[in-house]
Coordinates of C-alpha atoms in Angstrom, one line a residue:
M1 CA 16.8 -4.6 -10.1
I2 CA 14.2 -6.9 -8.0
R3 CA 13.3 -6.1 -4.7
I4 CA 12.1 -8.5 -2.4
Y5 CA 10.0 -8.0 0.6
N6 CA 12.0 -9.4 3.3
T7 CA 9.5 -11.1 6.2
L8 CA 13.0 -10.7 8.6
T9 CA 13.4 -7.4 8.2
Q10 CA 9.9 -6.3 7.3
K11 CA 11.2 -4.4 4.5
K12 CA 11.7 -4.8 0.9
E13 CA 15.2 -5.0 -0.5
E14 CA 17.2 -5.2 -3.5
F15 CA 17.7 -9.0 -4.3
R16 CA 21.6 -9.9 -3.9
P17 CA 21.5 -14.0 -4.4
I18 CA 25.0 -15.3 -2.4
E19 CA 26.5 -16.0 -6.1
P20 CA 26.1 -14.1 -9.1
G21 CA 23.4 -15.2 -11.5
K22 CA 22.6 -17.7 -8.9
V23 CA 19.8 -18.3 -7.2
R24 CA 19.0 -21.2 -4.3
M25 CA 15.8 -21.6 -3.4
Y26 CA 13.7 -23.8 -0.3
V27 CA 10.0 -24.1 -0.2
C28 CA 8.1 -26.0 2.5
G29 CA 6.5 -28.3 1.0
M30 CA 3.1 -30.8 1.9
T31 CA 2.6 -33.2 4.6
V32 CA 1.3 -35.9 2.8
Y33 CA -2.0 -37.2 4.7
D34 CA -4.6 -35.4 2.3
Y35 CA -5.2 -34.2 -1.0
C36 CA -3.8 -30.3 -1.1
H37 CA -6.3 -27.9 -0.8
L38 CA -6.9 -24.0 -1.9
G39 CA -3.9 -23.2 0.9
H40 CA -1.6 -25.4 -0.9
A41 CA -2.4 -24.5 -4.2
R42 CA -1.1 -20.9 -3.5
V43 CA 1.9 -21.7 -1.8
L44 CA 2.6 -24.0 -4.9
V45 CA 1.4 -21.4 -7.6
A46 CA 3.3 -18.6 -5.8
F47 CA 6.4 -20.3 -5.8
D48 CA 5.9 -20.9 -9.0
V49 CA 5.6 -18.1 -10.5
V50 CA 8.5 -16.2 -8.7
T51 CA 10.7 -19.2 -10.2
R52 CA 9.4 -18.8 -13.6
Y53 CA 10.2 -15.3 -13.5
L54 CA 14.1 -14.9 -11.9
R55 CA 14.1 -17.7 -14.8
H56 CA 12.9 -15.1 -17.1
R57 CA 15.5 -12.5 -15.7
G58 CA 18.4 -14.9 -16.2
Y59 CA 19.0 -16.4 -13.2
D60 CA 20.0 -20.3 -12.9
V61 CA 17.6 -20.5 -9.9
E62 CA 17.9 -24.3 -7.5
Y63 CA 14.5 -24.4 -7.1
V64 CA 13.9 -27.5 -3.7
R65 CA 10.9 -28.0 -2.6
N66 CA 10.3 -30.8 0.1
I67 CA 8.1 -33.4 1.0
T68 CA 7.0 -34.6 4.8
D69 CA 6.1 -37.6 4.3
I70 CA 6.3 -38.9 8.2
D71 CA 4.5 -37.2 10.8
D72 CA 2.2 -37.5 13.5
K73 CA -1.0 -36.4 11.2
I74 CA 0.4 -39.1 8.4
L75 CA 0.5 -41.8 10.6
R76 CA -2.6 -41.3 12.6
R77 CA -4.7 -41.1 8.9
A78 CA -3.0 -44.7 8.0
D79 CA -4.2 -46.2 11.1
E80 CA -7.5 -44.8 10.3
N81 CA -7.6 -46.0 6.9
G82 CA -5.9 -49.3 8.3
E83 CA -2.8 -49.2 5.7
A84 CA 0.4 -48.9 5.9
Y85 CA 2.0 -45.4 6.2
T86 CA 4.1 -45.7 3.0
S87 CA 1.0 -46.6 0.8
L88 CA -1.1 -43.3 2.2
T89 CA 1.7 -41.3 1.4
D90 CA 2.7 -42.5 -2.1
R91 CA -0.9 -41.8 -3.3
M92 CA -1.2 -38.2 -2.1
I93 CA 1.9 -37.7 -3.4
Q94 CA 0.9 -38.8 -7.3
A95 CA -2.2 -36.9 -6.1
M96 CA 0.1 -33.6 -5.4
H97 CA 1.4 -33.9 -8.7
E98 CA -1.5 -34.6 -10.5
D99 CA -3.4 -31.3 -8.9
E100 CA -0.2 -29.4 -9.6
A101 CA 0.5 -29.8 -13.4
R102 CA -3.1 -29.4 -13.8
L103 CA -3.2 -26.1 -12.4
G104 CA 0.5 -25.4 -14.7
V105 CA 2.7 -25.7 -11.7
L106 CA 6.0 -26.6 -13.0
S107 CA 8.3 -29.7 -10.9
P108 CA 10.8 -28.6 -8.5
D109 CA 14.3 -29.2 -9.3
E110 CA 14.2 -31.3 -6.1
E111 CA 11.5 -32.8 -3.9
P112 CA 13.7 -34.3 -1.0
R113 CA 11.2 -36.8 1.4
A114 CA 12.3 -36.6 5.0
T115 CA 12.4 -40.5 5.8
A116 CA 15.2 -40.3 2.6
Y117 CA 17.2 -38.0 4.6
I118 CA 17.3 -39.7 8.4
D119 CA 20.9 -40.2 8.4
D120 CA 21.3 -36.2 8.0
I121 CA 18.7 -35.1 10.9
I122 CA 20.0 -37.7 13.3
A123 CA 23.5 -35.5 12.6
M124 CA 22.0 -32.3 13.0
I125 CA 20.8 -33.1 16.2
Q126 CA 24.0 -34.5 17.1
Q127 CA 26.3 -31.3 16.2
L128 CA 23.1 -29.6 18.4
I129 CA 24.0 -31.4 21.2
A130 CA 27.3 -30.7 21.0
G131 CA 27.3 -27.5 20.9
G132 CA 25.0 -27.4 24.6
H133 CA 21.6 -26.0 21.8
A134 CA 19.7 -29.3 22.3
Y135 CA 19.7 -32.6 24.7
A136 CA 18.4 -36.0 25.2
A137 CA 15.5 -36.5 28.1
D138 CA 15.1 -39.3 30.0
N139 CA 11.8 -40.4 28.1
G140 CA 13.9 -41.4 24.5
D141 CA 13.3 -37.9 23.5
V142 CA 15.8 -34.7 22.0
Y143 CA 14.7 -31.2 22.7
F144 CA 16.2 -28.0 21.5
S145 CA 16.8 -25.6 24.0
V146 CA 15.3 -22.3 22.8
E147 CA 16.8 -20.5 25.6
S148 CA 20.8 -21.4 24.4
F149 CA 19.7 -19.2 20.5
P150 CA 19.4 -15.4 21.9
D151 CA 18.4 -14.0 18.7
Y152 CA 15.3 -16.8 18.9
G153 CA 12.1 -14.6 17.5
K154 CA 13.8 -12.6 15.3
L155 CA 11.9 -13.5 12.8
S156 CA 8.5 -13.9 13.9
K157 CA 9.1 -10.8 16.6
K158 CA 8.1 -13.0 19.4
K159 CA 9.6 -12.7 22.6
L160 CA 10.8 -15.2 24.8
D161 CA 9.9 -14.5 28.0
D162 CA 6.0 -14.1 26.8
L163 CA 6.3 -17.6 24.9
I164 CA 7.5 -19.2 27.9
A165 CA 5.1 -17.7 30.1
G166 CA 2.0 -18.7 28.0
A167 CA 3.6 -22.3 26.6
R168 CA 1.4 -25.3 27.7
V169 CA 3.6 -28.1 28.7
D170 CA 2.1 -32.2 28.5
V171 CA 2.8 -33.4 31.6
Q172 CA 4.2 -36.4 29.6
E173 CA 6.8 -34.0 28.0
A174 CA 10.3 -33.6 29.4
K175 CA 10.8 -30.4 28.3
R176 CA 13.3 -28.0 30.6
S177 CA 11.4 -25.3 29.2
P178 CA 7.7 -25.0 28.2
A179 CA 9.2 -23.1 24.3
D180 CA 12.0 -26.5 23.7
F181 CA 10.7 -28.4 20.7
A182 CA 11.3 -31.8 19.8
L183 CA 14.2 -32.9 17.5
W184 CA 13.4 -36.5 17.8
K185 CA 10.5 -38.6 19.0
A186 CA 10.6 -41.4 20.9
A187 CA 8.6 -44.8 19.7
G188 CA 6.2 -46.4 21.5
P189 CA 5.6 -50.0 21.2
G190 CA 5.1 -50.9 17.0
E191 CA 5.2 -47.3 16.2
V192 CA 7.1 -46.2 12.7
S193 CA 11.0 -45.8 13.7
W194 CA 14.4 -45.9 13.2
Q195 CA 17.3 -46.6 14.9
S196 CA 19.1 -43.2 17.2
P197 CA 21.9 -42.9 19.5
W198 CA 18.5 -42.0 22.0
G199 CA 16.9 -45.0 20.7
D200 CA 14.6 -46.2 18.1
G201 CA 11.8 -42.7 17.4
R202 CA 11.0 -40.5 14.2
P203 CA 12.3 -36.7 13.6
G204 CA 10.6 -34.3 15.1
W205 CA 9.0 -31.8 11.8
H206 CA 11.3 -28.5 12.2
I207 CA 14.1 -30.2 11.7
E208 CA 13.8 -32.4 8.9
C209 CA 13.4 -29.1 6.7
S210 CA 16.6 -27.9 8.6
A211 CA 18.6 -31.0 7.3
M212 CA 17.0 -31.6 4.4
S213 CA 17.7 -27.8 2.9
T214 CA 21.3 -27.0 4.2
R215 CA 21.8 -30.8 2.8
C216 CA 20.3 -29.7 -0.8
L217 CA 21.6 -25.9 -1.0
G218 CA 24.0 -25.8 1.4
N219 CA 24.8 -23.7 5.0
T220 CA 23.4 -20.8 3.6
F221 CA 20.9 -19.7 1.3
D222 CA 18.6 -16.8 -0.7
I223 CA 14.8 -17.8 -0.5
H224 CA 12.8 -20.3 1.4
G225 CA 9.6 -20.0 0.9
G226 CA 6.4 -21.3 2.3
G227 CA 2.5 -20.8 3.6
P228 CA 1.5 -18.1 6.1
D229 CA 1.1 -20.5 8.9
L230 CA 4.7 -21.7 8.9
L231 CA 6.3 -18.3 10.2
F232 CA 5.9 -19.4 13.5
P233 CA 6.8 -21.9 14.9
H234 CA 8.3 -24.3 12.0
H235 CA 10.2 -21.3 10.2
E236 CA 11.8 -19.6 14.0
N237 CA 12.6 -22.9 15.0
E238 CA 14.0 -24.2 11.7
I239 CA 16.9 -20.6 11.9
A240 CA 17.3 -21.4 15.5
Q241 CA 18.4 -24.8 14.7
S242 CA 20.5 -24.4 11.3
E243 CA 22.2 -21.4 12.5
C244 CA 23.4 -23.2 15.7
A245 CA 24.2 -26.5 14.3
T246 CA 26.4 -24.6 11.2
G247 CA 27.2 -21.3 12.8
H248 CA 26.3 -19.8 10.0
T249 CA 23.5 -17.3 8.5
F250 CA 20.7 -20.0 7.8
V251 CA 18.8 -17.9 5.3
H252 CA 18.8 -14.5 3.3
T253 CA 15.1 -14.1 2.1
W254 CA 12.5 -15.1 4.0
M255 CA 8.9 -14.9 1.9
H256 CA 5.8 -15.6 3.0
A257 CA 2.4 -16.2 0.7
G258 CA -0.7 -14.6 1.8
A259 CA -4.1 -16.2 3.8
I260 CA -7.2 -17.8 1.8
R261 CA -10.2 -16.9 3.3
V262 CA -13.8 -18.5 1.5
N263 CA -16.5 -16.0 1.7
K264 CA -14.7 -13.1 3.7
E265 CA -14.4 -16.5 6.1
K266 CA -11.2 -17.9 8.1
M267 CA -11.1 -21.2 5.5
S268 CA -11.1 -24.3 8.0
K269 CA -13.0 -27.8 8.3
S270 CA -15.4 -27.4 11.2
L271 CA -16.8 -24.3 8.8
G272 CA -17.8 -25.9 6.1
N273 CA -16.0 -23.2 3.9
F274 CA -12.5 -26.2 2.9
F275 CA -11.9 -26.9 -0.5
T276 CA -9.4 -29.1 -2.2
I277 CA -7.7 -28.2 -5.4
R278 CA -9.5 -31.3 -7.2
E279 CA -13.2 -30.6 -5.7
I280 CA -12.7 -26.8 -7.1
L281 CA -10.8 -28.0 -10.5
E282 CA -14.8 -30.1 -10.9
T283 CA -15.8 -27.0 -11.4
Y284 CA -13.5 -24.4 -12.5
P285 CA -10.6 -24.7 -15.5
A286 CA -7.3 -25.2 -14.3
E287 CA -7.0 -22.2 -16.2
V288 CA -9.3 -20.5 -14.5
V289 CA -8.0 -21.3 -11.1
R290 CA -4.6 -20.0 -11.7
Y291 CA -5.1 -17.1 -13.0
F292 CA -7.8 -16.1 -9.7
L293 CA -4.0 -17.1 -7.3
V294 CA -1.5 -15.1 -9.6
S295 CA -4.4 -11.7 -10.1
S296 CA -3.8 -10.7 -6.4
H297 CA 0.2 -9.9 -5.1
Y298 CA 1.4 -13.7 -3.1
R299 CA 2.2 -11.0 -0.3
S300 CA -1.9 -10.4 -0.4
Q301 CA -5.2 -12.0 1.4
V302 CA -7.2 -13.7 -0.9
D303 CA -10.9 -14.4 -0.8
Y304 CA -12.5 -17.5 -2.4
S305 CA -15.8 -17.1 -4.2
E306 CA -17.8 -18.1 -6.7
E307 CA -18.5 -14.7 -7.9
N308 CA -14.3 -14.1 -7.5
L309 CA -13.9 -17.0 -9.4
A310 CA -16.9 -16.4 -12.2
E311 CA -14.6 -13.0 -12.4
A312 CA -11.8 -14.5 -12.5
G313 CA -13.0 -16.6 -15.1
R314 CA -14.3 -13.2 -17.1
T315 CA -11.2 -11.6 -17.5
L316 CA -9.2 -14.8 -18.6
T317 CA -11.7 -15.2 -21.5
R318 CA -11.4 -11.7 -22.5
L319 CA -7.3 -12.5 -22.8
Y320 CA -8.1 -15.1 -25.1
H321 CA -10.6 -13.9 -27.2
A322 CA -7.9 -11.6 -28.2
L323 CA -5.5 -14.2 -29.2
R324 CA -8.6 -16.3 -31.1
G325 CA -8.2 -16.2 -34.7
I326 CA -4.7 -15.3 -34.5
V327 CA -1.4 -16.8 -35.8
P328 CA 1.3 -15.2 -33.6
A329 CA 4.3 -14.2 -35.0
S330 CA 7.8 -16.0 -33.7
S331 CA 9.1 -14.5 -29.8
G332 CA 12.3 -14.5 -31.3
E333 CA 11.1 -11.8 -33.8
V334 CA 9.4 -9.4 -31.6
P335 CA 12.0 -7.3 -29.8
E336 CA 11.7 -5.7 -26.4
T337 CA 8.5 -4.1 -26.9
E338 CA 6.8 -0.9 -23.9
H339 CA 4.5 -3.9 -23.1
D340 CA 8.0 -6.0 -21.8
R341 CA 9.5 -3.3 -20.5
R342 CA 6.8 -2.2 -18.4
F343 CA 6.1 -6.0 -17.1
A344 CA 9.4 -6.3 -15.8
E345 CA 9.0 -2.9 -14.2
V346 CA 5.9 -4.9 -12.3
M347 CA 7.3 -8.0 -11.7
D348 CA 11.0 -6.4 -10.4
D349 CA 8.6 -5.0 -7.4
D350 CA 7.9 -8.0 -5.4
F351 CA 7.0 -10.2 -7.8
N352 CA 3.8 -8.0 -8.3
T353 CA 1.4 -10.3 -10.7
A354 CA -1.5 -7.9 -10.2
G355 CA 0.8 -5.4 -11.9
A356 CA 1.8 -7.7 -14.7
I357 CA -1.8 -8.8 -15.3
S358 CA -3.1 -5.4 -16.1
V359 CA 0.0 -5.6 -19.0
L360 CA -1.5 -8.3 -20.2
H361 CA -4.4 -7.0 -20.7
A362 CA -3.0 -3.7 -22.3
V363 CA -1.5 -5.9 -25.1
A364 CA -4.7 -7.7 -25.8
N365 CA -6.4 -3.9 -26.0
E366 CA -4.0 -3.2 -28.7
I367 CA -4.5 -6.4 -30.6
N368 CA -8.0 -5.9 -30.8
Q369 CA -7.1 -2.4 -31.9
L370 CA -5.3 -3.3 -34.4
R371 CA -7.0 -6.0 -35.6
R372 CA -9.4 -3.5 -36.1
D373 CA -7.9 -1.2 -38.0
G374 CA -6.8 -4.1 -39.8
E375 CA -3.1 -4.0 -39.0
D376 CA -3.4 -7.8 -38.9
Q377 CA 1.1 -8.1 -39.2
A378 CA 1.1 -5.3 -36.1
A379 CA -1.7 -8.0 -34.2
R380 CA 0.5 -11.0 -34.4
R381 CA 3.5 -9.2 -33.1
S382 CA 1.9 -7.5 -30.1
A383 CA 0.2 -11.5 -30.0
A384 CA 3.8 -12.9 -29.7
V385 CA 4.1 -10.4 -26.9
L386 CA 1.3 -11.2 -25.1
V387 CA 2.0 -15.2 -25.2
R388 CA 5.4 -14.8 -24.1
L389 CA 4.5 -12.6 -21.0
G390 CA 1.7 -14.5 -20.2
A391 CA 4.2 -17.8 -20.1
V392 CA 6.2 -16.4 -17.4
V393 CA 3.1 -15.8 -15.2
G394 CA 2.1 -19.8 -16.4
L395 CA -0.9 -18.2 -18.4
L396 CA -1.8 -18.2 -22.1
Q397 CA -0.1 -21.4 -23.4
Q398 CA -3.2 -23.0 -24.8
D399 CA -4.1 -23.1 -28.2
P400 CA -7.3 -21.1 -27.2
E401 CA -10.0 -22.7 -29.1
A402 CA -9.0 -25.4 -27.0
F403 CA -9.6 -23.1 -24.1
F404 CA -12.5 -21.8 -25.2
Q405 CA -14.0 -25.4 -26.1
A406 CA -12.6 -27.3 -22.8
D407 CA -14.9 -29.5 -21.4
T408 CA -17.1 -28.3 -18.2
G409 CA -19.4 -30.6 -17.9
S410 CA -21.7 -29.8 -20.7
D411 CA -23.6 -33.0 -22.0
L412 CA -22.7 -32.3 -25.3
T413 CA -19.9 -33.6 -27.0
A414 CA -17.9 -31.0 -29.8
E415 CA -18.7 -33.2 -32.3
E416 CA -22.8 -32.5 -31.5
I417 CA -21.9 -28.4 -31.0
E418 CA -20.1 -28.5 -34.0
R419 CA -23.3 -30.4 -36.0
M420 CA -25.8 -28.3 -34.2
I421 CA -24.1 -25.0 -35.9
Q422 CA -24.1 -26.4 -38.8
A423 CA -28.1 -27.0 -38.9
R424 CA -28.0 -23.7 -37.6
A425 CA -25.8 -22.4 -40.4
D426 CA -28.3 -24.3 -43.1
A427 CA -31.5 -22.5 -41.2
R428 CA -30.3 -19.2 -42.0
K429 CA -28.7 -19.8 -45.3
D430 CA -32.9 -21.5 -46.4
K431 CA -33.6 -18.0 -44.3
N432 CA -35.4 -20.2 -41.3
F433 CA -34.1 -17.9 -38.7
A434 CA -36.8 -18.8 -36.2
E435 CA -35.1 -22.0 -36.3
A436 CA -31.8 -20.7 -36.4
D437 CA -32.4 -19.2 -32.9
R438 CA -34.0 -22.1 -31.7
I439 CA -31.1 -23.5 -31.8
R440 CA -28.6 -21.1 -30.9
D441 CA -31.1 -20.4 -28.0
E442 CA -30.9 -24.7 -26.6
L443 CA -26.8 -24.6 -26.9
A444 CA -27.5 -21.5 -24.5
D445 CA -29.2 -23.2 -22.6
K446 CA -26.7 -26.1 -22.5
G447 CA -24.3 -23.2 -21.4
I448 CA -22.7 -23.2 -24.9
V449 CA -22.0 -19.4 -26.5
L450 CA -22.1 -18.7 -30.4
D451 CA -19.6 -15.9 -31.5
D452 CA -20.6 -15.0 -35.2
S453 CA -17.8 -13.2 -37.3
R454 CA -17.2 -12.4 -41.0
E455 CA -14.2 -15.4 -40.9
G456 CA -18.1 -17.5 -39.6
T457 CA -19.3 -19.4 -36.4
T458 CA -17.2 -20.2 -33.5
W459 CA -18.2 -21.6 -30.1
R460 CA -16.9 -21.4 -26.5
R461 CA -18.3 -23.1 -23.3
A462 CA -20.2 -20.2 -20.5

């Protein structure tokens, strides 16, 4: 039995999909005006793990993650760059795909772009107007009437009266109430726009996700996810407009990933601690970054620091050490073990990846002990368990030598390192231990660590 923390009810609940064996999940994706940052990586990896685990447990998962490719931020950035907004969004989408591939994030089943769903957006707005839940203003904007939805605030637990009292209204806006939000924005002269019954304009951000998700997954679906900053107002507004438009419950389970902090401070450009994924991957191997994100529960707050990334690298290295120099048995030949059962137990508890990582280390310790005891066949079976459980959280799928020898900026090539190792071996054979030590020290100074064993010398980048 899988239990998931539902933001809507604020408690863990037994997961019962609408259609037995089938899971329909929608996650709010990126607004593609800039490179993806570490907070985006948290969401990408978190729901990648959710998808992998649900499939591991036998569910047929339809995973939809949208792209917001029309937005005020996009238009401003394109104007600053002196380029067409489509050129900017295409470039950023390509960069996003590159970043997620390096992090081992599987592609979603569908990746709808807002600009491809303008007709659906307009149709939903028309439904809302017809139902008395939205209104066209004199300036060409269309707004959702928050007061028309009595359950507004049920996700965020905010009270409408408080929102109205604290709202600020731009004098140019034509809202009836300060809490109302835009469904359609009238375009100014020369601005990007589409034709609509209310004049040329473009969609508001919130309505895009309602139109795309219901078009792809139906009026009601199982899981809706996103980052912590989307809970209000974005997801709250999605619920209101979707349920008013369709007359059905929008989503059964709401999931939100935890926030990223940098050295215990909020990540922001103004504090100078804002990092894109590709900036981080210039310094740290991609799998180390993924391990860092997966080693904490998806709802917990994660603190990014060089110390924490270095520790993630050290602990992931210990797992790969257990697999180094061993050929795992075929996973199909190894029946379910107590490790598999323990892994399922912790992951069934709201996708507890921190507990799952502990299971991986328990298997690695078992492999090491079996190898010390000379139980090579048993070690190969345990290695198969480690690799198959690692796959569920997107880890340990590299050849160990590739992991240890991945280029992280050293000025030595693999061929040069191998030549120096051979020169050291020759020096040791000639009992020239001073020269052998000198070569080891030179390699260490360049970030290359040597591991001597009965089978010979292997190396890894520190």
